[in-house]
Short mmCIF file of C-alpha atoms in Angstrom, two decimals:
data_model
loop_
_atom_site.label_atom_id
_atom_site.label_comp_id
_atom_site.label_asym_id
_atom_site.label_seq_id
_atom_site.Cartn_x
_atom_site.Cartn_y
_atom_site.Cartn_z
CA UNK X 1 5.24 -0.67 -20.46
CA UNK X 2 7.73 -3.05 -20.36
CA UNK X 3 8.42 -5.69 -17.33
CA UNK X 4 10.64 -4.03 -14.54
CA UNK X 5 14.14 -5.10 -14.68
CA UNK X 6 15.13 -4.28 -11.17
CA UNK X 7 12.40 -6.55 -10.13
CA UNK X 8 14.13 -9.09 -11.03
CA UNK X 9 17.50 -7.47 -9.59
CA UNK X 10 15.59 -8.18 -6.62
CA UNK X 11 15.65 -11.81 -6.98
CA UNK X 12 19.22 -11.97 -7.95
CA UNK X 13 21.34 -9.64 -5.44
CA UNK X 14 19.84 -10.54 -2.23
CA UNK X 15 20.27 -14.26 -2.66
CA UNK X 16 24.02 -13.49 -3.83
CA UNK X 17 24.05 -12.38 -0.01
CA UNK X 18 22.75 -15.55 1.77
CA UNK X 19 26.14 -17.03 1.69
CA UNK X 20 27.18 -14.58 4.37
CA UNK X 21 24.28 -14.82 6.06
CA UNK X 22 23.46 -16.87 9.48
CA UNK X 23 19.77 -16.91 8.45
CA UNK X 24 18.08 -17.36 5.76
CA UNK X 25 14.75 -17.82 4.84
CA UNK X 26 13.13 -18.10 1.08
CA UNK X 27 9.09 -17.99 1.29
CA UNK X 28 6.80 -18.48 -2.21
CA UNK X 29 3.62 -17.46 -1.25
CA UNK X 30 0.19 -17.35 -3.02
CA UNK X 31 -3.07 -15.42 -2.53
CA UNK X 32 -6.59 -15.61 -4.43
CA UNK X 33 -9.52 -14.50 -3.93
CA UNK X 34 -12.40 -12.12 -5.19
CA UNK X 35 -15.57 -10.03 -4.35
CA UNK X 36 -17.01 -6.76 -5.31
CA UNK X 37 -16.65 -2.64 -5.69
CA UNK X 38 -18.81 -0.18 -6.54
CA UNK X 39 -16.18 1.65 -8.71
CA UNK X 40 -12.63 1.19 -9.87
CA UNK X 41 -11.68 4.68 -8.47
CA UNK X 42 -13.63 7.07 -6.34
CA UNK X 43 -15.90 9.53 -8.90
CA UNK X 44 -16.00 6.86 -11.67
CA UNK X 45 -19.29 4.89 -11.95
CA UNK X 46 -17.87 0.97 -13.24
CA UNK X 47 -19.63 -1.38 -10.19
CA UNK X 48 -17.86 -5.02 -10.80
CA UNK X 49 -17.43 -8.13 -9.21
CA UNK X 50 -13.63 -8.52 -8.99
CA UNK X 51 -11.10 -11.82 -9.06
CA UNK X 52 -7.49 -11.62 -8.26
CA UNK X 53 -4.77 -13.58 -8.52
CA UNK X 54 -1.18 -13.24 -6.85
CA UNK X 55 1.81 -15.40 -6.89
CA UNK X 56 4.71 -13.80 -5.23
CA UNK X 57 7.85 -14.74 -3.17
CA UNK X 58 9.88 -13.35 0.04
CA UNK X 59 13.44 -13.40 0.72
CA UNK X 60 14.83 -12.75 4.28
CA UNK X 61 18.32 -12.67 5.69
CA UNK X 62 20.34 -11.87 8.87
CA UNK X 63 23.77 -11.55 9.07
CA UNK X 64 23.54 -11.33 12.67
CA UNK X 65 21.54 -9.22 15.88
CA UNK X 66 22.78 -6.18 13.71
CA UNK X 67 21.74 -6.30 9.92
CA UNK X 68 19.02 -7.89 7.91
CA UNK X 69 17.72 -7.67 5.06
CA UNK X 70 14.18 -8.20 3.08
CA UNK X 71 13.37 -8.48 -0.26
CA UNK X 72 10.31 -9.47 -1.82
CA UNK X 73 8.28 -9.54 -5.32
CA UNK X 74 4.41 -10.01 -6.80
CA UNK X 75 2.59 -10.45 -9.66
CA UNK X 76 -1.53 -9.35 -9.41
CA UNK X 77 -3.39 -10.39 -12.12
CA UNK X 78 -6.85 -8.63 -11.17
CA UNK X 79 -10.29 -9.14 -13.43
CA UNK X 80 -12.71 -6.50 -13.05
CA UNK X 81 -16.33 -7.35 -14.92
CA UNK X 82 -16.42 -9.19 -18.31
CA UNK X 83 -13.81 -7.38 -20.13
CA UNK X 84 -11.45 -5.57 -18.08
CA UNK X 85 -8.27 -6.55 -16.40
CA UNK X 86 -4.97 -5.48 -14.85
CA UNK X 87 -1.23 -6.61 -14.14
CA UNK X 88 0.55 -5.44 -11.38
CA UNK X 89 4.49 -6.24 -10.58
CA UNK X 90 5.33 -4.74 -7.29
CA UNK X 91 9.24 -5.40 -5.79
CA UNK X 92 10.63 -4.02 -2.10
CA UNK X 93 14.08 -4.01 -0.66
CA UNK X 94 14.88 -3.13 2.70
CA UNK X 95 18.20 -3.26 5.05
CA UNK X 96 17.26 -3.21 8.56
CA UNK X 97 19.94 -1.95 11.04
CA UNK X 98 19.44 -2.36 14.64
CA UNK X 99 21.20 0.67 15.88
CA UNK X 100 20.14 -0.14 19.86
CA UNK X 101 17.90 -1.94 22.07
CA UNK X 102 15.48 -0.11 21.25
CA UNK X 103 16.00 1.40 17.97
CA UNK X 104 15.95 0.34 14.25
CA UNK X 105 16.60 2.17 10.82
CA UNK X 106 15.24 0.44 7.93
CA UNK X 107 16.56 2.17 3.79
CA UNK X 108 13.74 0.66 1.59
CA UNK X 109 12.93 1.29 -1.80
CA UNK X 110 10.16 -0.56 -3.54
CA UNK X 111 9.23 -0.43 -7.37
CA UNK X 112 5.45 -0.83 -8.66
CA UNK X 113 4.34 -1.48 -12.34
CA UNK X 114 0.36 -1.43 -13.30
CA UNK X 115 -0.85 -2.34 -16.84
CA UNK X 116 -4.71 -2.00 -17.08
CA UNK X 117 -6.50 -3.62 -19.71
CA UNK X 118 -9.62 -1.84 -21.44
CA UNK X 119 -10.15 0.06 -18.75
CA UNK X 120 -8.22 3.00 -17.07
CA UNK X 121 -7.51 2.94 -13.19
CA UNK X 122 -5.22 3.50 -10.68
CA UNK X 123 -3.26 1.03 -7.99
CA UNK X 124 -4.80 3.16 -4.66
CA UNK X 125 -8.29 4.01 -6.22
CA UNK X 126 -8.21 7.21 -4.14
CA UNK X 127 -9.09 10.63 -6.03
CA UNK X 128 -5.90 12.22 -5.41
CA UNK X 129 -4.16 10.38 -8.61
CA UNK X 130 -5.02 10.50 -12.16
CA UNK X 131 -6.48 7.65 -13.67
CA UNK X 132 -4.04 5.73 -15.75
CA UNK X 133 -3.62 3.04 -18.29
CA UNK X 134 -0.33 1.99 -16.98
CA UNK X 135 2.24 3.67 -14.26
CA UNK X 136 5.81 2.84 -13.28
CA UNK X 137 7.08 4.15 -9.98
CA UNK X 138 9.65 4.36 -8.07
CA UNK X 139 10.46 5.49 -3.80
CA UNK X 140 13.13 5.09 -1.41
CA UNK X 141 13.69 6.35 1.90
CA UNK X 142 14.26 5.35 5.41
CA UNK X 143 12.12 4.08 8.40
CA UNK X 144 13.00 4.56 11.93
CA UNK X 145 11.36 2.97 14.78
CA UNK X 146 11.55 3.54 18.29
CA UNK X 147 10.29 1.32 21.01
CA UNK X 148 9.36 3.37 23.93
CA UNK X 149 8.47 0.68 26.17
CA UNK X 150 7.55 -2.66 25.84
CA UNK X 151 4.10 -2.34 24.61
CA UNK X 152 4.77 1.53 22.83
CA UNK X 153 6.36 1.76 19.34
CA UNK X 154 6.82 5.19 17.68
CA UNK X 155 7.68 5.41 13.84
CA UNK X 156 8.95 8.49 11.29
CA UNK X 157 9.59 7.33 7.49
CA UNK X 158 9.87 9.40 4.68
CA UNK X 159 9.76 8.55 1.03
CA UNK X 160 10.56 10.25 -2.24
CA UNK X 161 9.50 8.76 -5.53
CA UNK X 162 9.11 9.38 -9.24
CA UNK X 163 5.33 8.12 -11.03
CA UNK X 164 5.50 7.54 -14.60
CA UNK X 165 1.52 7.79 -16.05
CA UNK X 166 0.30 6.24 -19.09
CA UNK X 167 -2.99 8.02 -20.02
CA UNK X 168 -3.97 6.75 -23.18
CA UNK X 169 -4.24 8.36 -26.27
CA UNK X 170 -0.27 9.54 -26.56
CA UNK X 171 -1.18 11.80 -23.60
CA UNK X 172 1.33 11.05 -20.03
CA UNK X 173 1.63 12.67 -16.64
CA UNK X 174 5.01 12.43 -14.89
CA UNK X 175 4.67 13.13 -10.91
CA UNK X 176 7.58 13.61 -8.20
CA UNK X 177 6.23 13.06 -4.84
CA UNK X 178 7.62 13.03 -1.22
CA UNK X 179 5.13 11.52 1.94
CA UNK X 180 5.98 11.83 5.35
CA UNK X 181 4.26 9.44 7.89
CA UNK X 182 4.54 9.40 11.71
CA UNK X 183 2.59 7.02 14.29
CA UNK X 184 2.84 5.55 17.38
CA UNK X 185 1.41 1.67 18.22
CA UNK X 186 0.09 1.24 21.97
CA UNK X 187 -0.33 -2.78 22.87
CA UNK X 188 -2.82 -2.63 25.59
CA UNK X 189 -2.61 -6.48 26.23
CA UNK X 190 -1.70 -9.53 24.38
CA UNK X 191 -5.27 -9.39 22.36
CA UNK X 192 -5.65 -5.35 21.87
CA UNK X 193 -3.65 -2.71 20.33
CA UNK X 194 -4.05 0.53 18.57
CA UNK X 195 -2.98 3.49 16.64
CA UNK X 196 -2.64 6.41 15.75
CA UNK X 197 -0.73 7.89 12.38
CA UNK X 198 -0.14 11.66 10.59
CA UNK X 199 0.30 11.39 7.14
CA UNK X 200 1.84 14.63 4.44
CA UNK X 201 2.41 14.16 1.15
CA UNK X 202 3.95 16.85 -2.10
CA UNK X 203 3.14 15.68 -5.35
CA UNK X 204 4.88 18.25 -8.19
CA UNK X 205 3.82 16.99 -11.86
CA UNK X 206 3.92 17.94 -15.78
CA UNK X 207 -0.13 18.80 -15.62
CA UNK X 208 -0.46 21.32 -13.18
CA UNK X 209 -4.30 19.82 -12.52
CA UNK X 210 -2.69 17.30 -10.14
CA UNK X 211 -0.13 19.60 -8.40
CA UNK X 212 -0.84 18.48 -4.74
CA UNK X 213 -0.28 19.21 -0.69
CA UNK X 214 -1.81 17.01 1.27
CA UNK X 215 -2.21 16.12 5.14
CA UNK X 216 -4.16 13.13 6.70
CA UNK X 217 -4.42 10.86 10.02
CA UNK X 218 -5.73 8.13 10.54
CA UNK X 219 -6.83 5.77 13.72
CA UNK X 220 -6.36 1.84 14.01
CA UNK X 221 -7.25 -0.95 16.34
CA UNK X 222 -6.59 -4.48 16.02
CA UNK X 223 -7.47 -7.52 18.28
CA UNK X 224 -7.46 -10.80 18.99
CA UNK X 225 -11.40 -11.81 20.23
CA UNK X 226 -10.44 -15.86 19.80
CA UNK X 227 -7.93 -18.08 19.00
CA UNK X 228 -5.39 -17.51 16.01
CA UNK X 229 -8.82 -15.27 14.66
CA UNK X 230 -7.32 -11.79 13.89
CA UNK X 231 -9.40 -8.31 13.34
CA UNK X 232 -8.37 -5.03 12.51
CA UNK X 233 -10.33 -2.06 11.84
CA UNK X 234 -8.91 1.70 10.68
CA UNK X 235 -10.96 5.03 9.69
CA UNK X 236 -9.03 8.45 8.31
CA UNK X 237 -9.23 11.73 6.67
CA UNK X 238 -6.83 12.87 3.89
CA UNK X 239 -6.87 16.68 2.95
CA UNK X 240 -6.17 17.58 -0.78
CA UNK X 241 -5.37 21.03 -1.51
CA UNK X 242 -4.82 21.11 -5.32
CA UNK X 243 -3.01 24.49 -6.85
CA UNK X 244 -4.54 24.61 -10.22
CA UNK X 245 -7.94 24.89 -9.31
CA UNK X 246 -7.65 26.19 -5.85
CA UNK X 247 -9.35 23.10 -5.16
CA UNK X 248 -9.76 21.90 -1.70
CA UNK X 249 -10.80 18.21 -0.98
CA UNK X 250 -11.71 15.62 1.86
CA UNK X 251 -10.89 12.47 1.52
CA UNK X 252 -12.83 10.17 4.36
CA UNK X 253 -12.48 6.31 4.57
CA UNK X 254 -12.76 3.46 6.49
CA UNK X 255 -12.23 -0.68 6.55
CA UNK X 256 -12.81 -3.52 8.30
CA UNK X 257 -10.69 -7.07 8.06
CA UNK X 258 -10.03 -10.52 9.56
CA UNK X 259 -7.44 -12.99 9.05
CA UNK X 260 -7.75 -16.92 10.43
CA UNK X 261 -5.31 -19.48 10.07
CA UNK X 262 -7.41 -22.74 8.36
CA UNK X 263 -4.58 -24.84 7.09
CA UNK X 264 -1.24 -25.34 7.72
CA UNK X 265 0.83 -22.32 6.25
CA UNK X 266 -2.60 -21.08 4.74
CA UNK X 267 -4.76 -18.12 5.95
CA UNK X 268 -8.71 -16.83 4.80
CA UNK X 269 -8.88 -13.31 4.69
CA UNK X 270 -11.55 -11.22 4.39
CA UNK X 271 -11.85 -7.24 3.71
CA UNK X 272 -14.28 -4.51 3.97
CA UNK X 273 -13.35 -0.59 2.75
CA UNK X 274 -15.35 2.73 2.18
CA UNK X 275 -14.11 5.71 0.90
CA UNK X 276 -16.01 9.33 0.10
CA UNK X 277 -14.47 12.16 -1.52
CA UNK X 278 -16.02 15.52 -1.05
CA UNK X 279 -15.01 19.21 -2.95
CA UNK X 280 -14.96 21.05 0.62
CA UNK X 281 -13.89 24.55 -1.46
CA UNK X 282 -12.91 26.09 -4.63
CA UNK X 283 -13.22 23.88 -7.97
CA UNK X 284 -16.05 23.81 -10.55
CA UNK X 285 -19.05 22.28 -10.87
CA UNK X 286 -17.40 20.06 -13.60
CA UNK X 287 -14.86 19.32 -10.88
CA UNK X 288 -17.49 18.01 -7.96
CA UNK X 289 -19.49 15.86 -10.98
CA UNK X 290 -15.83 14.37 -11.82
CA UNK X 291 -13.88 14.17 -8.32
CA UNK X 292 -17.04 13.63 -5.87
CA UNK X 293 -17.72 10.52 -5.35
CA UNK X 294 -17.57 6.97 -3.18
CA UNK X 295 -15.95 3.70 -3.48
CA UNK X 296 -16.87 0.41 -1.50
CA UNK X 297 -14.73 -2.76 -1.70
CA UNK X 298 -15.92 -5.99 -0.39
CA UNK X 299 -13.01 -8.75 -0.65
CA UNK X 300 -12.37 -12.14 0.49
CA UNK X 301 -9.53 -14.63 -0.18
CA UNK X 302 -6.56 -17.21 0.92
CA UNK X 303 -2.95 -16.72 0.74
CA UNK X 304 -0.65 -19.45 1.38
CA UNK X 305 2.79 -19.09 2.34
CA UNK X 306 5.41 -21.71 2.18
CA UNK X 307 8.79 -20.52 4.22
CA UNK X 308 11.98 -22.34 3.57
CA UNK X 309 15.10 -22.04 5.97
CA UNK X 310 18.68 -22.11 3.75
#
């Protein structure tokens, strides 16, 4: 697939804004790092050690209290073993409105491009999506957040996108999906905080295999034990009820991470994430050999971000 050209229509029309802007802020930003995963996707059996790479850059502006807007762009190069690699573009644009005190409405859109090399994966590694050699897709939709209080925070988005798949061999998979997500954010003091989120998604495609309802939550807790030291921690369960098949599946996973400032404008990172799929009803056996399965991700890293005010 070819490079994205409205990623780079992301770098061009929000800067042609800045001049009406009272704020403005222009951030390059890099992250590294590596580790290891038992698979590439959950079912497949490819354990690696992993390196990626990703150069990216940030641009923020406010016109005022009322309206601001974000844009950003990255490039992931990712190795996985010896031989196989990926490329990833991924571009966002969102216009915040402030329409009160206590309420914002953010219209995003974001575009994401993955080329893998020798190899066929997907960008979320979760069971629900077919494995790929390359994808283009697109979503927009808006955000709105509420703050009930000074420590509460309620949010409702919804998204609807198009996915492009690549699957090798002259073969493709086109999917139109829509996900709904609600949570709500409690900040119990200045070092604790959690969450709680209910996730639905539709995914309608051109191979009836991966026709898909699904409906998840998940829990999350972050907190602040020392310093600038930063962990968070999240565990969830996504139901997949797939049409073809009459296929019914779980979905459980969990992760663990903590971010420290080291440097000036530089941050280590480091990640851990399990995920199990199980065929809870209907399907084949050829289905629970293929779609059963778990995936654990071990991941550490810096990124470095470099902000500039204009």
């Amino acid at each position: 697939m070819r490079p994205l050209p409205l990623l780079a229509a992301l770098l061009v029309i929000t800067p042609c804004a800045a001049a009406a802007a009272v704020q403005a802020r222009l951030t390059p930003e890099l992250a590294v790092g590596g580790g290891w995963a038992s698979a590439l996707l959950v079912g497949s059996d490819f354990p690696h050690w992993q390196t990626h790479v990703a150069p990216g850059v940030a641009f923020d502006l406010s016109t005022g209290p009322v309206v601001k807007i974000l844009s950003s762009y990255r490039l992931t190069w990712s190795r996985y073993g010896p031989d196989a690699s990926s490329l990833l573009h991924d571009g966002a644009l969102n216009l915040r409105l402030r329409l009160s005190r206590q309420v914002d409405l953010d219209l995003r859109a974001s575009v994401e491009q993955v080329d893998f090399e020798d190899i066929s994966g997907s960008a979320s590694g979760d069971p629900s999506a077919p494995p790929t050699a390359a994808s283009l897709a697109f979503d927009a939709g808006p955000v709105l957040r509420w703050r009930l209080s000074d420590r509460t925070t309620a949010e409702a988005s919804l998204a609807a996108g198009k996915r492009a798949n690549d699957l090798g061999d002259g073969a493709s998979v086109e999917e139109d999906f829509q996900v709904g997500v609600l949570s709500l954010i409690h900040r119990f003091s200045g070092i604790f905080e959690a969450g709680v989120q209910y996730r639905r998604v539709r995914n309608r495609t051109t191979d009836a295999l991966w026709d898909m309802d699904g409906d998840g939550g998940q829990v999350s807790l972050g907190i602040a034990p020392w310093g600038e030291l930063v962990v968070r921690g999240y565990a969830g369960l996504q139901w997949s009820r797939f049409a073809a098949d009459e296929r019914s599946d779980r979905y459980g996973y969990t992760g663990l991470g903590a971010s420290l400032p080291v440097a000036p404008s530089t941050t280590a990172e480091i990640a851990w994430s399990y995920g199990a799929n199980t065929v809870v009803d209907g399907g084949t056996e050829a289905d629970r050999s293929t779609f059963e399965g778990t995936r654990q991700v071990v991941w550490s890293g810096l990124r470095m971000e470099l902000p500039w005010w204009l």
